[in-house]
Amino acid sequence: MIDMEKLSNPQKTIQIIQKKHFNFQKKFGQNFLIDAHVLEKIIAAAQITKDDFVLEIGPGIGTMTQYLAEAAREVTAVEIDRNLIPILEETLSAYDNVHVINEDILKVDIAALAREKNGGRPIKVVGNLPYYITTPIVMGLLESNVPLESITVMVQKEVALRMQAGPGTKDYGALSLAVQYYAEPYLAANVPPNCFIPRPGVGSAVIVLTRRSALAVSVRDEKLMFRLIRASFNQRRKTLVNGLKNAGDLDYSREQILEALRKVGLSETVRGETLTLEQFAALADALLQEI
Ligand code: SAM
């Protein structure tokens, strides 16, 4: 049944956009959801309860915000486009547990928000992300000291596949390892372009990243491990030794790299794309001893 009051009804979305003379801004990655089924799936995947404080990234005209407001205790929604603020005031007027901030999410002090709104307890982040800044948003949250329980977001399908890929697959890369170091990914839904206005040029997917209570591996020099990871995927077709040897920000001789590979039981001809996170961590620890 279509709820005529909810914005997830496509006619209602078109009506608001026309009435408010809203112009979509491509530079802000604006593709608004118009599918109630997908919205229900996102709320279920994020496991929102009445105990939760939720940070929503990019509420648009408030379609998902309405669902979040009904499921959560409190919602703060951060929207960069000031033309959407008067629309949000109208579409969210029935909810007294929603607070809208007109700001760039990358400039918001989220740790302070979690302290103020959730007593510093881990928060849930939800959003149909603007695709042009997916990685800085997600990695910024995971790498920061924000108390975080989970991130449930709509992203480009290709990015979702990369986030959850394992060793030896074509989607496996630096993003897979960076995400999986901090979180456990779960692909909750594939979402076709016709669930949005305007339709995006690519397929989308909802991914849930549940923050791990402890990092996936322990490594003595985290920065070195990620430099190794970047270097080996920058030169995917090369063997790991050649990839690391040619990396500008690493200063190891061929002999040092070969010795480290021997120590961790890897072959001289191994390619970086087959290594697990545990193996990258072990290699970073072995290379530290080579200095
Ligand atoms: N949540 C809405 C929905 O599902 O219909 C809109 C999703 S739309 C894909 C992305 C939203 O993020 C847009 O409203 C856009 O203006 C907003 N946005 C883009 N860049 C942003 C940024 N840096 N900070 C906060 N919001 C941003």
CSV table of C-alpha atoms and ligand atoms in Angstrom, one decimal:
chain,number,residue,atom,x,y,z
A,1,MET,CA,0.0,0.0,0.0
A,2,ILE,CA,1.3,3.5,-0.8
A,3,ASP,CA,1.4,5.9,2.1
A,4,MET,CA,0.3,9.1,0.5
A,5,GLU,CA,1.9,11.2,3.3
A,6,LYS,CA,5.3,9.7,2.9
A,7,LEU,CA,7.8,11.1,0.4
A,8,SER,CA,8.7,7.6,-0.7
A,9,ASN,CA,5.5,7.9,-2.8
A,10,PRO,CA,7.0,9.2,-6.1
A,11,GLN,CA,4.1,11.5,-6.9
A,12,LYS,CA,4.6,13.2,-3.5
A,13,THR,CA,8.3,13.7,-4.2
A,14,ILE,CA,7.6,15.2,-7.6
A,15,GLN,CA,4.9,17.5,-6.2
A,16,ILE,CA,7.3,18.9,-3.5
A,17,ILE,CA,10.1,19.4,-5.9
A,18,GLN,CA,7.8,21.3,-8.3
A,19,LYS,CA,6.0,23.3,-5.6
A,20,LYS,CA,9.3,24.5,-4.1
A,21,HIS,CA,11.0,25.0,-7.5
A,22,PHE,CA,13.8,22.8,-6.5
A,23,ASN,CA,16.6,22.3,-9.0
A,24,PHE,CA,18.7,19.2,-8.7
A,25,GLN,CA,22.4,20.0,-8.2
A,26,LYS,CA,24.6,17.4,-9.9
A,27,LYS,CA,27.7,18.6,-8.0
A,28,PHE,CA,26.0,17.5,-4.7
A,29,GLY,CA,25.3,14.0,-6.1
A,30,GLN,CA,21.5,14.4,-5.6
A,31,ASN,CA,19.5,11.3,-6.5
A,32,PHE,CA,16.5,11.0,-4.2
A,33,LEU,CA,15.0,7.7,-3.2
A,34,ILE,CA,11.4,7.0,-4.2
A,35,ASP,CA,11.0,3.4,-3.3
A,36,ALA,CA,9.3,2.5,0.0
A,37,HIS,CA,10.5,-1.0,-0.1
A,38,VAL,CA,14.1,0.0,-0.3
A,39,LEU,CA,13.7,2.5,2.5
A,40,GLU,CA,12.2,-0.2,4.7
A,41,LYS,CA,15.1,-2.4,3.9
A,42,ILE,CA,17.6,0.2,4.9
A,43,ILE,CA,16.0,0.8,8.3
A,44,ALA,CA,15.8,-2.9,8.9
A,45,ALA,CA,19.5,-3.4,7.8
A,46,ALA,CA,20.6,-0.7,10.1
A,47,GLN,CA,18.7,-2.3,13.0
A,48,ILE,CA,17.4,1.0,14.3
A,49,THR,CA,15.6,1.0,17.6
A,50,LYS,CA,14.0,3.6,19.8
A,51,ASP,CA,17.2,3.6,21.9
A,52,ASP,CA,19.3,4.9,19.0
A,53,PHE,CA,20.7,8.2,18.0
A,54,VAL,CA,21.2,8.3,14.3
A,55,LEU,CA,23.3,10.6,12.2
A,56,GLU,CA,21.9,10.9,8.7
A,57,ILE,CA,24.2,12.1,5.9
A,58,GLY,CA,22.5,14.1,3.1
A,59,PRO,CA,18.8,14.0,3.9
A,60,GLY,CA,17.8,15.6,0.6
A,61,ILE,CA,14.1,16.4,0.9
A,62,GLY,CA,13.8,14.2,4.0
A,63,THR,CA,12.5,10.9,2.5
A,64,MET,CA,14.7,8.6,4.6
A,65,THR,CA,14.7,11.0,7.5
A,66,GLN,CA,10.9,10.4,7.9
A,67,TYR,CA,11.6,6.6,8.3
A,68,LEU,CA,14.5,7.2,10.6
A,69,ALA,CA,12.5,9.6,12.8
A,70,GLU,CA,9.9,7.0,13.3
A,71,ALA,CA,12.3,4.2,14.1
A,72,ALA,CA,14.9,6.0,16.2
A,73,ARG,CA,15.0,8.0,19.4
A,74,GLU,CA,16.7,11.0,17.8
A,75,VAL,CA,18.0,11.9,14.4
A,76,THR,CA,20.5,14.6,13.3
A,77,ALA,CA,20.6,15.1,9.6
A,78,VAL,CA,23.4,17.0,7.9
A,79,GLU,CA,22.6,18.5,4.5
A,80,ILE,CA,25.0,20.8,2.5
A,81,ASP,CA,22.5,22.3,0.1
A,82,ARG,CA,20.9,25.3,1.7
A,83,ASN,CA,18.0,25.2,-0.9
A,84,LEU,CA,16.9,22.0,0.8
A,85,ILE,CA,16.6,23.5,4.3
A,86,PRO,CA,13.2,25.2,3.9
A,87,ILE,CA,11.9,22.0,2.2
A,88,LEU,CA,13.1,19.8,5.1
A,89,GLU,CA,11.4,22.2,7.6
A,90,GLU,CA,8.2,21.4,5.9
A,91,THR,CA,8.6,17.7,5.3
A,92,LEU,CA,9.9,17.0,8.8
A,93,SER,CA,7.5,19.4,10.6
A,94,ALA,CA,5.6,16.4,12.2
A,95,TYR,CA,8.7,15.0,13.9
A,96,ASP,CA,10.1,16.6,17.1
A,97,ASN,CA,13.0,14.2,17.3
A,98,VAL,CA,14.9,15.5,14.2
A,99,HIS,CA,17.5,18.2,14.0
A,100,VAL,CA,18.8,19.4,10.6
A,101,ILE,CA,22.2,21.0,10.3
A,102,ASN,CA,23.1,22.9,7.1
A,103,GLU,CA,26.7,22.0,6.7
A,104,ASP,CA,29.3,19.9,4.8
A,105,ILE,CA,29.4,16.5,6.5
A,106,LEU,CA,33.2,16.5,6.1
A,107,LYS,CA,33.4,19.6,8.3
A,108,VAL,CA,31.1,18.4,11.1
A,109,ASP,CA,32.7,17.4,14.5
A,110,ILE,CA,30.9,14.1,14.7
A,111,ALA,CA,32.6,13.1,17.9
A,112,ALA,CA,31.3,16.2,19.6
A,113,LEU,CA,27.8,15.5,18.2
A,114,ALA,CA,28.0,11.9,19.6
A,115,ARG,CA,29.0,13.4,23.0
A,116,GLU,CA,26.2,15.9,23.0
A,117,LYS,CA,23.4,13.7,21.6
A,118,ASN,CA,24.4,10.2,22.7
A,119,GLY,CA,26.5,10.7,25.9
A,120,GLY,CA,29.5,9.6,23.9
A,121,ARG,CA,28.0,6.1,23.3
A,122,PRO,CA,28.5,4.6,19.8
A,123,ILE,CA,26.2,6.0,17.2
A,124,LYS,CA,24.6,4.7,14.0
A,125,VAL,CA,25.3,6.5,10.8
A,126,VAL,CA,22.8,6.1,7.9
A,127,GLY,CA,22.6,7.7,4.5
A,128,ASN,CA,22.0,7.6,0.8
A,129,LEU,CA,25.5,9.0,0.2
A,130,PRO,CA,26.5,11.5,-2.4
A,131,TYR,CA,28.6,9.2,-4.5
A,132,TYR,CA,31.4,11.8,-5.2
A,133,ILE,CA,32.5,11.7,-1.6
A,134,THR,CA,31.7,8.1,-0.5
A,135,THR,CA,35.3,7.1,0.4
A,136,PRO,CA,36.3,10.2,2.4
A,137,ILE,CA,33.0,10.0,4.3
A,138,VAL,CA,33.3,6.3,5.1
A,139,MET,CA,37.1,6.2,5.7
A,140,GLY,CA,36.9,9.4,7.7
A,141,LEU,CA,34.4,7.9,10.0
A,142,LEU,CA,36.2,4.6,10.4
A,143,GLU,CA,39.7,6.1,10.9
A,144,SER,CA,38.5,8.8,13.4
A,145,ASN,CA,37.9,8.6,17.1
A,146,VAL,CA,34.1,8.9,16.6
A,147,PRO,CA,32.2,6.4,18.8
A,148,LEU,CA,30.6,4.4,16.1
A,149,GLU,CA,28.4,1.3,16.1
A,150,SER,CA,27.7,0.9,12.4
A,151,ILE,CA,27.5,2.7,9.0
A,152,THR,CA,24.6,1.7,6.8
A,153,VAL,CA,24.8,3.5,3.5
A,154,MET,CA,23.7,3.5,-0.1
A,155,VAL,CA,26.8,3.6,-2.4
A,156,GLN,CA,27.6,2.7,-6.0
A,157,LYS,CA,27.3,-1.0,-6.4
A,158,GLU,CA,30.8,-1.2,-7.6
A,159,VAL,CA,32.1,0.4,-4.4
A,160,ALA,CA,30.0,-1.9,-2.2
A,161,LEU,CA,31.5,-4.9,-4.0
A,162,ARG,CA,35.0,-3.5,-3.4
A,163,MET,CA,34.3,-2.9,0.3
A,164,GLN,CA,33.4,-6.5,0.9
A,165,ALA,CA,35.7,-8.3,-1.6
A,166,GLY,CA,38.2,-10.9,-0.4
A,167,PRO,CA,41.8,-11.8,-1.6
A,168,GLY,CA,42.3,-12.9,-5.2
A,169,THR,CA,39.0,-11.5,-6.6
A,170,LYS,CA,38.9,-8.7,-9.1
A,171,ASP,CA,37.2,-6.2,-6.7
A,172,TYR,CA,39.8,-6.8,-4.0
A,173,GLY,CA,41.9,-3.8,-3.3
A,174,ALA,CA,43.1,-1.1,-0.9
A,175,LEU,CA,39.5,-0.1,-0.1
A,176,SER,CA,38.6,-3.7,0.8
A,177,LEU,CA,41.5,-4.0,3.3
A,178,ALA,CA,41.0,-0.5,4.8
A,179,VAL,CA,37.3,-1.1,5.4
A,180,GLN,CA,37.8,-4.6,6.7
A,181,TYR,CA,40.5,-3.6,9.1
A,182,TYR,CA,38.0,-1.5,11.0
A,183,ALA,CA,34.6,-3.1,10.2
A,184,GLU,CA,32.7,-6.1,9.1
A,185,PRO,CA,30.9,-5.4,5.8
A,186,TYR,CA,27.5,-6.9,4.8
A,187,LEU,CA,25.8,-6.2,1.5
A,188,ALA,CA,22.2,-5.8,2.4
A,189,ALA,CA,20.5,-5.0,-0.9
A,190,ASN,CA,21.1,-4.2,-4.6
A,191,VAL,CA,19.2,-1.2,-5.7
A,192,PRO,CA,18.5,-0.4,-9.4
A,193,PRO,CA,18.5,3.1,-10.9
A,194,ASN,CA,14.7,3.3,-11.2
A,195,CYS,CA,14.4,3.6,-7.4
A,196,PHE,CA,15.7,7.2,-7.6
A,197,ILE,CA,14.8,10.6,-9.1
A,198,PRO,CA,16.8,11.5,-11.1
A,199,ARG,CA,18.0,8.0,-12.1
A,200,PRO,CA,21.8,7.6,-11.5
A,201,GLY,CA,23.9,6.2,-14.3
A,202,VAL,CA,25.1,3.3,-12.2
A,203,GLY,CA,23.6,0.6,-10.0
A,204,SER,CA,23.6,1.1,-6.3
A,205,ALA,CA,23.8,-1.1,-3.2
A,206,VAL,CA,23.1,-0.8,0.5
A,207,ILE,CA,26.1,-1.8,2.6
A,208,VAL,CA,26.3,-2.2,6.4
A,209,LEU,CA,29.7,-1.7,8.0
A,210,THR,CA,29.6,-2.9,11.6
A,211,ARG,CA,32.6,-1.5,13.5
A,212,ARG,CA,34.7,-4.3,15.1
A,213,SER,CA,35.2,-4.2,18.8
A,214,ALA,CA,38.9,-4.7,18.1
A,215,LEU,CA,40.8,-4.1,14.9
A,216,ALA,CA,40.9,-7.1,12.6
A,217,VAL,CA,44.7,-7.6,12.9
A,218,SER,CA,47.4,-6.2,15.2
A,219,VAL,CA,50.3,-4.6,13.5
A,220,ARG,CA,53.2,-2.6,14.9
A,221,ASP,CA,53.2,0.1,12.3
A,222,GLU,CA,49.7,0.7,10.8
A,223,LYS,CA,50.9,3.4,8.5
A,224,LEU,CA,53.6,1.2,7.0
A,225,MET,CA,51.0,-1.6,6.5
A,226,PHE,CA,48.7,0.7,4.5
A,227,ARG,CA,51.7,2.0,2.5
A,228,LEU,CA,52.5,-1.6,1.5
A,229,ILE,CA,48.8,-2.2,0.6
A,230,ARG,CA,48.6,0.9,-1.5
A,231,ALA,CA,51.9,0.1,-3.2
A,232,SER,CA,50.9,-3.4,-4.1
A,233,PHE,CA,47.6,-2.5,-5.6
A,234,ASN,CA,48.9,0.6,-7.4
A,235,GLN,CA,50.9,-1.9,-9.5
A,236,ARG,CA,48.5,-4.8,-9.6
A,237,ARG,CA,50.1,-6.6,-12.5
A,238,LYS,CA,53.5,-6.7,-10.9
A,239,THR,CA,54.8,-9.2,-8.4
A,240,LEU,CA,54.7,-7.9,-4.8
A,241,VAL,CA,58.5,-7.5,-4.8
A,242,ASN,CA,58.5,-5.3,-7.8
A,243,GLY,CA,55.4,-3.3,-6.7
A,244,LEU,CA,57.1,-2.5,-3.4
A,245,LYS,CA,60.4,-1.9,-4.9
A,246,ASN,CA,59.0,0.8,-7.2
A,247,ALA,CA,56.8,2.5,-4.7
A,248,GLY,CA,57.9,6.1,-4.1
A,249,ASP,CA,57.1,6.3,-0.4
A,250,LEU,CA,58.9,3.0,0.6
A,251,ASP,CA,62.6,2.7,0.9
A,252,TYR,CA,63.5,-1.0,0.9
A,253,SER,CA,66.0,-2.8,-1.2
A,254,ARG,CA,65.0,-5.9,-3.2
A,255,GLU,CA,67.0,-8.1,-0.8
A,256,GLN,CA,65.2,-6.6,2.3
A,257,ILE,CA,61.8,-7.3,0.7
A,258,LEU,CA,62.7,-10.8,-0.3
A,259,GLU,CA,64.0,-11.5,3.2
A,260,ALA,CA,60.7,-10.2,4.8
A,261,LEU,CA,58.7,-12.4,2.4
A,262,ARG,CA,60.8,-15.4,3.4
A,263,LYS,CA,60.2,-14.7,7.1
A,264,VAL,CA,56.4,-14.7,6.7
A,265,GLY,CA,56.4,-17.7,4.4
A,266,LEU,CA,55.4,-16.0,1.1
A,267,SER,CA,56.9,-16.9,-2.3
A,268,GLU,CA,59.2,-14.5,-4.2
A,269,THR,CA,56.7,-14.3,-7.0
A,270,VAL,CA,53.6,-13.7,-5.0
A,271,ARG,CA,51.2,-10.9,-6.1
A,272,GLY,CA,49.9,-8.4,-3.6
A,273,GLU,CA,46.3,-9.0,-4.7
A,274,THR,CA,46.3,-12.5,-3.2
A,275,LEU,CA,47.5,-11.4,0.3
A,276,THR,CA,45.1,-11.4,3.3
A,277,LEU,CA,45.0,-8.6,5.8
A,278,GLU,CA,46.9,-10.9,8.2
A,279,GLN,CA,49.6,-11.4,5.7
A,280,PHE,CA,50.0,-7.7,5.0
A,281,ALA,CA,50.3,-7.1,8.7
A,282,ALA,CA,52.9,-9.9,9.1
A,283,LEU,CA,54.8,-8.5,6.2
A,284,ALA,CA,54.8,-5.0,7.7
A,285,ASP,CA,56.1,-6.3,11.0
A,286,ALA,CA,58.8,-8.3,9.1
A,287,LEU,CA,59.9,-5.2,7.1
A,288,LEU,CA,60.1,-3.1,10.3
A,289,GLN,CA,62.9,-5.5,11.4
A,290,GLU,CA,64.7,-4.9,8.1
A,291,ILE,CA,65.4,-1.2,8.8
B,1,SAM,N1,18.7,11.0,1.6
B,1,SAM,C1,18.1,11.6,0.4
B,1,SAM,C2,17.3,10.5,-0.3
B,1,SAM,O1,17.7,9.3,-0.1
B,1,SAM,O2,16.4,10.7,-1.1
B,1,SAM,C3,19.0,12.2,-0.6
B,1,SAM,C4,20.2,11.4,-1.0
B,1,SAM,S1,21.2,12.2,-2.2
B,1,SAM,C5,22.0,10.8,-3.0
B,1,SAM,C6,22.6,12.8,-1.4
B,1,SAM,C7,22.3,14.0,-0.5
B,1,SAM,O3,23.6,14.4,0.1
B,1,SAM,C8,21.8,15.3,-1.3
B,1,SAM,O4,20.7,15.8,-0.6
B,1,SAM,C9,23.0,16.2,-1.3
B,1,SAM,O5,22.7,17.6,-1.3
B,1,SAM,C10,23.7,15.9,0.1
B,1,SAM,N2,25.1,16.2,0.1
B,1,SAM,C11,26.0,16.2,-0.9
B,1,SAM,N3,27.3,16.5,-0.4
B,1,SAM,C12,27.1,16.7,0.9
B,1,SAM,C13,28.1,17.0,1.9
B,1,SAM,N4,29.4,17.2,1.7
B,1,SAM,N5,27.6,17.1,3.2
B,1,SAM,C14,26.3,16.9,3.5
B,1,SAM,N6,25.4,16.6,2.5
B,1,SAM,C15,25.8,16.5,1.3
